[in-house]
PDB file of C-alpha atoms in Angstrom:
ATOM      1  CA  MET A   1      -8.013 -30.335  -6.277  1.00 88.00           C
ATOM      2  CA  LYS A   2      -5.618 -27.434  -6.741  1.00 94.00           C
ATOM      3  CA  LYS A   3      -5.643 -25.276  -3.592  1.00 97.00           C
ATOM      4  CA  ILE A   4      -5.436 -26.389   0.043  1.00 98.00           C
ATOM      5  CA  LEU A   5      -5.942 -24.030   2.981  1.00 97.00           C
ATOM      6  CA  VAL A   6      -4.111 -24.951   6.193  1.00 96.00           C
ATOM      7  CA  PRO A   7      -5.079 -22.944   9.296  1.00 93.00           C
ATOM      8  CA  THR A   8      -2.308 -23.040  11.895  1.00 91.00           C
ATOM      9  CA  ASP A   9      -1.639 -21.767  15.390  1.00 87.00           C
ATOM     10  CA  PHE A  10       1.983 -23.024  15.251  1.00 89.00           C
ATOM     11  CA  SER A  11       1.395 -25.669  17.915  1.00 87.00           C
ATOM     12  CA  ASP A  12       2.876 -29.143  17.499  1.00 89.00           C
ATOM     13  CA  THR A  13      -0.532 -30.400  16.418  1.00 87.00           C
ATOM     14  CA  SER A  14      -0.950 -27.792  13.696  1.00 90.00           C
ATOM     15  CA  ARG A  15       2.655 -28.210  12.563  1.00 92.00           C
ATOM     16  CA  ASN A  16       1.911 -31.889  12.070  1.00 93.00           C
ATOM     17  CA  ALA A  17      -1.149 -30.942   9.992  1.00 93.00           C
ATOM     18  CA  VAL A  18       1.033 -28.603   7.912  1.00 96.00           C
ATOM     19  CA  GLU A  19       3.457 -31.456   7.184  1.00 97.00           C
ATOM     20  CA  PHE A  20       0.532 -33.737   6.325  1.00 97.00           C
ATOM     21  CA  ALA A  21      -0.944 -31.116   3.985  1.00 97.00           C
ATOM     22  CA  GLY A  22       2.452 -30.634   2.378  1.00 97.00           C
ATOM     23  CA  GLY A  23       2.713 -34.342   1.616  1.00 97.00           C
ATOM     24  CA  LEU A  24      -0.807 -34.409   0.209  1.00 97.00           C
ATOM     25  CA  ALA A  25      -0.212 -31.306  -1.922  1.00 97.00           C
ATOM     26  CA  ALA A  26       3.048 -32.700  -3.293  1.00 97.00           C
ATOM     27  CA  ALA A  27       1.355 -35.983  -4.172  1.00 96.00           C
ATOM     28  CA  ILE A  28      -1.598 -34.467  -6.018  1.00 96.00           C
ATOM     29  CA  GLY A  29       0.108 -31.412  -7.508  1.00 96.00           C
ATOM     30  CA  ALA A  30      -1.712 -28.829  -5.412  1.00 97.00           C
ATOM     31  CA  GLU A  31      -0.545 -25.629  -3.753  1.00 97.00           C
ATOM     32  CA  ILE A  32      -1.073 -24.804  -0.093  1.00 97.00           C
ATOM     33  CA  GLU A  33      -1.672 -21.617   1.825  1.00 97.00           C
ATOM     34  CA  LEU A  34      -0.770 -21.458   5.500  1.00 97.00           C
ATOM     35  CA  PHE A  35      -3.209 -19.236   7.359  1.00 95.00           C
ATOM     36  CA  HIS A  36      -3.257 -17.795  10.857  1.00 92.00           C
ATOM     37  CA  ALA A  37      -6.067 -15.822  12.483  1.00 88.00           C
ATOM     38  CA  TYR A  38      -5.386 -13.824  15.617  1.00 83.00           C
ATOM     39  CA  GLN A  39      -7.293 -11.565  17.957  1.00 76.00           C
ATOM     40  CA  VAL A  40      -5.932  -8.561  19.829  1.00 71.00           C
ATOM     41  CA  VAL A  41      -7.513  -6.808  22.797  1.00 64.00           C
ATOM     42  CA  LYS A  42      -6.481  -3.190  22.361  1.00 61.00           C
ATOM     43  CA  THR A  43      -6.427  -0.558  25.086  1.00 59.00           C
ATOM     44  CA  ALA A  44      -5.874   3.196  25.095  1.00 55.00           C
ATOM     45  CA  GLU A  45      -2.642   2.722  27.087  1.00 57.00           C
ATOM     46  CA  MET A  46      -0.880   0.943  24.251  1.00 55.00           C
ATOM     47  CA  PHE A  47       2.093   2.966  23.001  1.00 48.00           C
ATOM     48  CA  VAL A  48       3.259   0.496  20.364  1.00 53.00           C
ATOM     49  CA  SER A  49       1.446  -1.327  17.623  1.00 61.00           C
ATOM     50  CA  VAL A  50       0.646  -4.799  18.912  1.00 57.00           C
ATOM     51  CA  ASN A  51      -0.125  -5.859  15.355  1.00 65.00           C
ATOM     52  CA  ASP A  52       3.411  -4.973  14.284  1.00 69.00           C
ATOM     53  CA  ILE A  53       4.872  -7.132  17.042  1.00 70.00           C
ATOM     54  CA  ILE A  54       2.545 -10.032  16.230  1.00 76.00           C
ATOM     55  CA  GLU A  55       3.211  -9.834  12.519  1.00 76.00           C
ATOM     56  CA  LYS A  56       6.972  -9.842  13.075  1.00 81.00           C
ATOM     57  CA  ASP A  57       6.644 -13.045  15.095  1.00 85.00           C
ATOM     58  CA  LEU A  58       4.353 -14.550  12.465  1.00 88.00           C
ATOM     59  CA  GLU A  59       6.838 -13.863   9.683  1.00 89.00           C
ATOM     60  CA  HIS A  60       9.455 -15.768  11.677  1.00 90.00           C
ATOM     61  CA  GLU A  61       7.093 -18.713  12.299  1.00 92.00           C
ATOM     62  CA  TYR A  62       6.038 -18.882   8.672  1.00 93.00           C
ATOM     63  CA  ALA A  63       9.618 -18.747   7.415  1.00 94.00           C
ATOM     64  CA  TYR A  64      10.395 -21.833   9.491  1.00 94.00           C
ATOM     65  CA  LEU A  65       7.329 -23.735   8.205  1.00 95.00           C
ATOM     66  CA  VAL A  66       7.977 -22.901   4.560  1.00 96.00           C
ATOM     67  CA  GLN A  67      11.642 -23.890   4.883  1.00 96.00           C
ATOM     68  CA  SER A  68      10.625 -27.164   6.522  1.00 96.00           C
ATOM     69  CA  LEU A  69       8.123 -27.983   3.773  1.00 97.00           C
ATOM     70  CA  HIS A  70      10.574 -27.222   0.990  1.00 97.00           C
ATOM     71  CA  ALA A  71      13.282 -29.273   2.681  1.00 97.00           C
ATOM     72  CA  ARG A  72      10.980 -32.281   2.891  1.00 95.00           C
ATOM     73  CA  TYR A  73       8.968 -32.033  -0.326  1.00 95.00           C
ATOM     74  CA  GLY A  74      11.141 -29.906  -2.607  1.00 95.00           C
ATOM     75  CA  VAL A  75      11.149 -26.256  -3.599  1.00 94.00           C
ATOM     76  CA  ASP A  76       8.688 -26.925  -6.418  1.00 95.00           C
ATOM     77  CA  LEU A  77       5.918 -27.219  -3.825  1.00 96.00           C
ATOM     78  CA  LYS A  78       4.106 -23.899  -3.946  1.00 97.00           C
ATOM     79  CA  VAL A  79       3.597 -22.574  -0.422  1.00 97.00           C
ATOM     80  CA  THR A  80       2.166 -19.188   0.439  1.00 96.00           C
ATOM     81  CA  TYR A  81       1.045 -17.779   3.760  1.00 95.00           C
ATOM     82  CA  LYS A  82      -1.276 -15.171   5.145  1.00 94.00           C
ATOM     83  CA  TYR A  83      -2.396 -13.877   8.525  1.00 90.00           C
ATOM     84  CA  MET A  84      -5.424 -11.856   9.436  1.00 89.00           C
ATOM     85  CA  GLU A  85      -6.874 -10.296  12.564  1.00 86.00           C
ATOM     86  CA  GLY A  86     -10.340 -11.457  13.538  1.00 87.00           C
ATOM     87  CA  TYR A  87     -12.378 -14.282  14.962  1.00 87.00           C
ATOM     88  CA  PRO A  88     -10.749 -17.484  13.628  1.00 87.00           C
ATOM     89  CA  VAL A  89     -13.839 -19.250  12.270  1.00 89.00           C
ATOM     90  CA  ASP A  90     -15.050 -16.149  10.428  1.00 90.00           C
ATOM     91  CA  VAL A  91     -11.754 -15.203   8.817  1.00 92.00           C
ATOM     92  CA  ILE A  92     -10.855 -18.795   7.930  1.00 92.00           C
ATOM     93  CA  ASN A  93     -14.203 -19.288   6.220  1.00 92.00           C
ATOM     94  CA  ARG A  94     -13.812 -15.998   4.416  1.00 93.00           C
ATOM     95  CA  GLU A  95     -10.377 -17.014   3.187  1.00 95.00           C
ATOM     96  CA  ALA A  96     -11.615 -20.485   2.210  1.00 94.00           C
ATOM     97  CA  LYS A  97     -14.039 -18.850  -0.225  1.00 93.00           C
ATOM     98  CA  GLN A  98     -11.089 -17.579  -2.268  1.00 94.00           C
ATOM     99  CA  GLY A  99     -11.026 -20.618  -4.519  1.00 94.00           C
ATOM    100  CA  PHE A 100      -9.838 -23.285  -2.076  1.00 96.00           C
ATOM    101  CA  ASP A 101     -10.842 -26.923  -2.543  1.00 96.00           C
ATOM    102  CA  LEU A 102      -9.941 -28.307   0.889  1.00 96.00           C
ATOM    103  CA  VAL A 103      -9.224 -27.169   4.440  1.00 95.00           C
ATOM    104  CA  VAL A 104      -6.722 -29.234   6.447  1.00 95.00           C
ATOM    105  CA  ILE A 105      -6.745 -28.813  10.222  1.00 90.00           C
ATOM    106  CA  GLY A 106      -4.862 -30.474  13.053  1.00 86.00           C
ATOM    107  CA  MET A 107      -6.588 -32.214  15.934  1.00 78.00           C
ATOM    108  CA  GLN A 108      -5.009 -32.929  19.297  1.00 67.00           C
ATOM    109  CA  GLY A 109      -4.076 -36.435  20.303  1.00 47.00           C
ATOM    110  CA  LYS A 110      -6.058 -39.633  20.026  1.00 43.00           C
ATOM    111  CA  SER A 111      -9.282 -37.837  20.952  1.00 45.00           C
ATOM    112  CA  ALA A 112      -9.334 -35.991  17.635  1.00 46.00           C
ATOM    113  CA  LEU A 113     -12.897 -36.919  16.753  1.00 48.00           C
ATOM    114  CA  GLU A 114     -14.149 -36.141  20.233  1.00 48.00           C
ATOM    115  CA  LYS A 115     -12.639 -32.669  20.123  1.00 50.00           C
ATOM    116  CA  LEU A 116     -13.811 -32.199  16.563  1.00 48.00           C
ATOM    117  CA  PHE A 117     -17.439 -32.802  17.467  1.00 44.00           C
ATOM    118  CA  LEU A 118     -17.550 -31.407  20.979  1.00 40.00           C
ATOM    119  CA  GLY A 119     -15.697 -28.132  20.730  1.00 45.00           C
ATOM    120  CA  SER A 120     -12.890 -25.988  19.277  1.00 66.00           C
ATOM    121  CA  VAL A 121     -12.512 -23.853  16.188  1.00 74.00           C
ATOM    122  CA  ALA A 122     -12.791 -27.009  14.081  1.00 68.00           C
ATOM    123  CA  THR A 123     -16.392 -27.452  15.159  1.00 67.00           C
ATOM    124  CA  GLY A 124     -17.209 -23.936  14.032  1.00 74.00           C
ATOM    125  CA  LEU A 125     -15.573 -24.627  10.689  1.00 75.00           C
ATOM    126  CA  LEU A 126     -17.570 -27.808  10.210  1.00 68.00           C
ATOM    127  CA  ARG A 127     -20.805 -26.046  11.000  1.00 71.00           C
ATOM    128  CA  SER A 128     -20.232 -23.346   8.433  1.00 77.00           C
ATOM    129  CA  SER A 129     -17.616 -24.494   5.906  1.00 84.00           C
ATOM    130  CA  LYS A 130     -18.864 -24.882   2.359  1.00 87.00           C
ATOM    131  CA  ILE A 131     -15.842 -26.920   1.315  1.00 91.00           C
ATOM    132  CA  PRO A 132     -14.479 -30.264   2.602  1.00 92.00           C
ATOM    133  CA  VAL A 133     -12.539 -30.248   5.876  1.00 91.00           C
ATOM    134  CA  LEU A 134      -9.817 -32.823   6.592  1.00 92.00           C
ATOM    135  CA  ALA A 135      -8.988 -33.264  10.291  1.00 88.00           C
ATOM    136  CA  VAL A 136      -5.574 -34.794  11.003  1.00 90.00           C
ATOM    137  CA  PRO A 137      -4.843 -36.319  14.440  1.00 87.00           C
ATOM    138  CA  ASN A 138      -1.548 -35.294  15.982  1.00 85.00           C
ATOM    139  CA  GLY A 139       1.286 -37.671  15.145  1.00 88.00           C
ATOM    140  CA  VAL A 140      -0.274 -39.012  11.943  1.00 92.00           C
ATOM    141  CA  SER A 141       1.972 -38.737   8.876  1.00 94.00           C
ATOM    142  CA  PHE A 142       0.863 -38.626   5.266  1.00 95.00           C
ATOM    143  CA  ASN A 143       1.358 -41.927   3.460  1.00 94.00           C
ATOM    144  CA  GLY A 144      -1.344 -41.717   0.821  1.00 94.00           C
ATOM    145  CA  PHE A 145      -4.862 -43.112   1.075  1.00 94.00           C
ATOM    146  CA  GLN A 146      -4.729 -46.789   0.205  1.00 92.00           C
ATOM    147  CA  THR A 147      -7.951 -47.691   2.023  1.00 91.00           C
ATOM    148  CA  VAL A 148     -10.803 -45.210   2.387  1.00 93.00           C
ATOM    149  CA  ILE A 149     -13.905 -45.922   4.440  1.00 90.00           C
ATOM    150  CA  ILE A 150     -17.100 -43.961   3.884  1.00 88.00           C
ATOM    151  CA  ALA A 151     -19.475 -44.194   6.841  1.00 83.00           C
ATOM    152  CA  THR A 152     -22.918 -43.573   5.399  1.00 77.00           C
ATOM    153  CA  ASP A 153     -26.604 -43.681   6.222  1.00 68.00           C
ATOM    154  CA  GLY A 154     -27.350 -44.561   2.597  1.00 61.00           C
ATOM    155  CA  TYR A 155     -28.302 -41.107   1.387  1.00 59.00           C
ATOM    156  CA  HIS A 156     -26.411 -38.801  -1.019  1.00 58.00           C
ATOM    157  CA  VAL A 157     -24.174 -41.646  -2.212  1.00 59.00           C
ATOM    158  CA  GLU A 158     -25.465 -41.143  -5.731  1.00 60.00           C
ATOM    159  CA  ASP A 159     -23.998 -37.619  -5.876  1.00 65.00           C
ATOM    160  CA  PRO A 160     -20.633 -37.748  -7.702  1.00 64.00           C
ATOM    161  CA  VAL A 161     -20.016 -34.018  -7.117  1.00 72.00           C
ATOM    162  CA  LEU A 162     -20.401 -34.353  -3.348  1.00 78.00           C
ATOM    163  CA  PHE A 163     -17.920 -37.225  -3.268  1.00 82.00           C
ATOM    164  CA  GLY A 164     -15.585 -35.562  -5.771  1.00 85.00           C
ATOM    165  CA  PRO A 165     -12.625 -35.300  -3.339  1.00 89.00           C
ATOM    166  CA  VAL A 166     -12.931 -38.985  -2.443  1.00 89.00           C
ATOM    167  CA  MET A 167     -13.064 -40.008  -6.093  1.00 88.00           C
ATOM    168  CA  GLU A 168     -10.028 -37.837  -6.880  1.00 91.00           C
ATOM    169  CA  PHE A 169      -8.040 -39.418  -4.046  1.00 92.00           C
ATOM    170  CA  ALA A 170      -9.106 -42.870  -5.248  1.00 90.00           C
ATOM    171  CA  ARG A 171      -7.852 -42.203  -8.761  1.00 90.00           C
ATOM    172  CA  ILE A 172      -4.530 -40.689  -7.671  1.00 92.00           C
ATOM    173  CA  PHE A 173      -3.689 -43.178  -4.931  1.00 93.00           C
ATOM    174  CA  ASN A 174      -5.467 -46.168  -6.464  1.00 90.00           C
ATOM    175  CA  SER A 175      -7.481 -46.332  -3.266  1.00 90.00           C
ATOM    176  CA  LYS A 176      -9.824 -49.089  -2.299  1.00 89.00           C
ATOM    177  CA  ILE A 177     -13.128 -47.629  -1.112  1.00 89.00           C
ATOM    178  CA  ASP A 178     -15.220 -49.439   1.476  1.00 87.00           C
ATOM    179  CA  LEU A 179     -18.754 -48.150   1.983  1.00 85.00           C
ATOM    180  CA  PHE A 180     -19.858 -48.925   5.544  1.00 84.00           C
ATOM    181  CA  TYR A 181     -23.459 -48.996   6.704  1.00 79.00           C
ATOM    182  CA  HIS A 182     -24.563 -50.219  10.131  1.00 73.00           C
ATOM    183  CA  ARG A 183     -27.981 -51.824  10.351  1.00 70.00           C
ATOM    184  CA  PRO A 184     -28.916 -52.825  13.912  1.00 64.00           C
ATOM    185  CA  GLU A 185     -32.152 -54.448  12.737  1.00 60.00           C
ATOM    186  CA  LYS A 186     -32.715 -56.301   9.497  1.00 57.00           C
ATOM    187  CA  GLY A 187     -35.033 -54.744   6.953  1.00 52.00           C
ATOM    188  CA  THR A 188     -34.520 -51.136   8.062  1.00 50.00           C
ATOM    189  CA  SER A 189     -31.762 -49.945   5.718  1.00 50.00           C
ATOM    190  CA  VAL A 190     -31.791 -47.935   2.535  1.00 53.00           C
ATOM    191  CA  ASP A 191     -30.861 -49.949  -0.566  1.00 55.00           C
ATOM    192  CA  ILE A 192     -27.514 -48.217  -1.022  1.00 55.00           C
ATOM    193  CA  ARG A 193     -26.436 -50.580  -3.783  1.00 56.00           C
ATOM    194  CA  LYS A 194     -29.257 -49.269  -5.921  1.00 56.00           C
ATOM    195  CA  HIS A 195     -28.141 -45.655  -5.540  1.00 55.00           C
ATOM    196  CA  PHE A 196     -24.381 -46.095  -5.666  1.00 58.00           C
ATOM    197  CA  THR A 197     -23.443 -45.559  -9.306  1.00 58.00           C
ATOM    198  CA  TRP A 198     -19.720 -44.732  -9.378  1.00 62.00           C
ATOM    199  CA  ASN A 199     -18.191 -46.371 -12.404  1.00 63.00           C
ATOM    200  CA  ASP A 200     -14.540 -45.303 -12.383  1.00 68.00           C
ATOM    201  CA  VAL A 201     -13.375 -46.232  -8.885  1.00 70.00           C
ATOM    202  CA  SER A 202     -13.103 -49.531  -7.012  1.00 70.00           C
ATOM    203  CA  PHE A 203     -15.451 -49.954  -4.064  1.00 74.00           C
ATOM    204  CA  ASP A 204     -17.115 -52.575  -1.898  1.00 77.00           C
ATOM    205  CA  PHE A 205     -20.309 -52.486   0.145  1.00 75.00           C
ATOM    206  CA  HIS A 206     -20.330 -53.568   3.755  1.00 74.00           C
ATOM    207  CA  ILE A 207     -23.622 -53.710   5.642  1.00 75.00           C
ATOM    208  CA  ALA A 208     -23.060 -54.631   9.281  1.00 71.00           C
ATOM    209  CA  GLU A 209     -26.109 -56.286  10.825  1.00 71.00           C
ATOM    210  CA  THR A 210     -25.177 -56.448  14.486  1.00 71.00           C
ATOM    211  CA  ASP A 211     -26.646 -55.553  17.857  1.00 71.00           C
ATOM    212  CA  GLU A 212     -23.592 -53.530  18.868  1.00 70.00           C
ATOM    213  CA  ASP A 213     -23.549 -49.737  18.887  1.00 70.00           C
ATOM    214  CA  THR A 214     -22.729 -48.028  15.595  1.00 71.00           C
ATOM    215  CA  HIS A 215     -19.488 -46.529  16.893  1.00 72.00           C
ATOM    216  CA  GLN A 216     -18.289 -49.943  18.036  1.00 76.00           C
ATOM    217  CA  ALA A 217     -19.198 -51.565  14.734  1.00 78.00           C
ATOM    218  CA  LEU A 218     -17.463 -48.789  12.807  1.00 80.00           C
ATOM    219  CA  ASP A 219     -14.367 -48.883  14.993  1.00 79.00           C
ATOM    220  CA  ARG A 220     -14.050 -52.634  14.537  1.00 81.00           C
ATOM    221  CA  PHE A 221     -14.498 -52.246  10.788  1.00 83.00           C
ATOM    222  CA  VAL A 222     -11.872 -49.482  10.549  1.00 82.00           C
ATOM    223  CA  HIS A 223      -9.424 -51.541  12.586  1.00 82.00           C
ATOM    224  CA  THR A 224     -10.005 -54.714  10.557  1.00 84.00           C
ATOM    225  CA  HIS A 225      -9.605 -52.950   7.214  1.00 83.00           C
ATOM    226  CA  GLU A 226      -6.622 -50.817   8.283  1.00 85.00           C
ATOM    227  CA  ALA A 227      -8.146 -47.618   6.896  1.00 87.00           C
ATOM    228  CA  ASP A 228      -6.057 -44.556   6.042  1.00 91.00           C
ATOM    229  CA  LEU A 229      -9.027 -42.181   5.807  1.00 93.00           C
ATOM    230  CA  LEU A 230     -12.523 -42.060   7.254  1.00 90.00           C
ATOM    231  CA  VAL A 231     -15.166 -40.048   5.388  1.00 90.00           C
ATOM    232  CA  MET A 232     -18.405 -38.687   6.849  1.00 84.00           C
ATOM    233  CA  LEU A 233     -21.063 -36.255   5.695  1.00 79.00           C
ATOM    234  CA  HIS A 234     -21.619 -32.919   7.420  1.00 70.00           C
ATOM    235  CA  HIS A 235     -25.385 -33.396   7.776  1.00 60.00           C
ATOM    236  CA  ARG A 236     -24.796 -36.373  10.089  1.00 51.00           C
ATOM    237  CA  ARG A 237     -22.762 -34.341  12.571  1.00 51.00           C
ATOM    238  CA  GLU A 238     -25.282 -34.508  15.438  1.00 53.00           C
ATOM    239  CA  PHE A 239     -25.607 -38.263  15.030  1.00 49.00           C
ATOM    240  CA  TRP A 240     -21.849 -38.797  15.101  1.00 50.00           C
ATOM    241  CA  SER A 241     -21.544 -36.381  18.035  1.00 54.00           C
ATOM    242  CA  ARG A 242     -23.784 -38.636  20.106  1.00 51.00           C
ATOM    243  CA  ILE A 243     -21.703 -41.630  19.071  1.00 49.00           C
ATOM    244  CA  PHE A 244     -18.390 -40.144  20.159  1.00 50.00           C
ATOM    245  CA  ASN A 245     -19.871 -38.695  23.345  1.00 52.00           C
ATOM    246  CA  SER A 246     -20.841 -42.165  24.523  1.00 50.00           C
ATOM    247  CA  SER A 247     -19.156 -44.236  27.223  1.00 47.00           C
ATOM    248  CA  PHE A 248     -17.057 -46.011  24.608  1.00 42.00           C
ATOM    249  CA  THR A 249     -13.346 -45.807  25.411  1.00 37.00           C
ATOM    250  CA  LYS A 250     -12.407 -43.147  22.880  1.00 46.00           C
ATOM    251  CA  ALA A 251      -8.714 -43.211  23.735  1.00 42.00           C
ATOM    252  CA  GLN A 252      -8.535 -46.804  22.513  1.00 43.00           C
ATOM    253  CA  ALA A 253     -10.724 -46.396  19.455  1.00 51.00           C
ATOM    254  CA  LYS A 254      -9.060 -46.868  16.075  1.00 60.00           C
ATOM    255  CA  ILE A 255     -11.429 -44.340  14.504  1.00 64.00           C
ATOM    256  CA  THR A 256      -9.879 -41.564  16.600  1.00 68.00           C
ATOM    257  CA  GLN A 257      -6.421 -42.253  15.188  1.00 81.00           C
ATOM    258  CA  ILE A 258      -6.883 -41.749  11.442  1.00 87.00           C
ATOM    259  CA  PRO A 259      -7.629 -38.631   9.360  1.00 91.00           C
ATOM    260  CA  LEU A 260     -11.292 -37.684   9.063  1.00 88.00           C
ATOM    261  CA  LEU A 261     -12.714 -36.022   5.955  1.00 90.00           C
ATOM    262  CA  ILE A 262     -16.013 -34.182   6.434  1.00 87.00           C
ATOM    263  CA  LEU A 263     -17.956 -33.456   3.238  1.00 88.00           C
ATOM    264  CA  PRO A 264     -20.490 -30.594   3.302  1.00 84.00           C
ATOM    265  CA  VAL A 265     -24.014 -31.456   2.189  1.00 77.00           C
TER     266      VAL A 265
END
């Protein structure tokens, strides 16, 4: 993983994501690009270039972010920035195609997963991004990934390319990987042990056979194992959307308070 794209709107939430991405990049030897997309409604009465005004402000904002990153992680951290006019999802995806390995975005508050699945630019990115997207809840700092939980339905786990980012994190941070599968009824699960063939990382299987809802079982598991990262697959988005749109108290859920990595399938 060599290049990380970090979309930002300069809010506190996105600034936190920038700091998180900076820590990750410094730890793995990657470079980051800060990226801002903006839209301008132009009228015939405009006598000055709105773009010039916006770009002047953006240069000031970027200078502050770059200085902050270098002060915290050292000047050897390669940080570039870019801004572009256009619809955010479209221009971010277009930029992501320029050789980036990961997109890091900030999510507001403890309801990060709810917002991620139920609205915002992040949802548009997840629907269309061809590269992994890491959503970082506001207030979460980067401290490595000691414990990584992969929530799975049992499919695609045999694909080492798909899980490449997870395997890279595991090697760098010596992460412990816990593969979580919830089986409400016995005898209905896929034999994930048969398909899981990673040989160079440490992992454990956990099949929860309980009558509780999947989101409750997962939240309890994440809390018990003190996870630093939760991993899900893009093709399960509708399923997870129903989970986080339930009556479960999302504000108290542990799974809404840790970074979420979505892998495209």
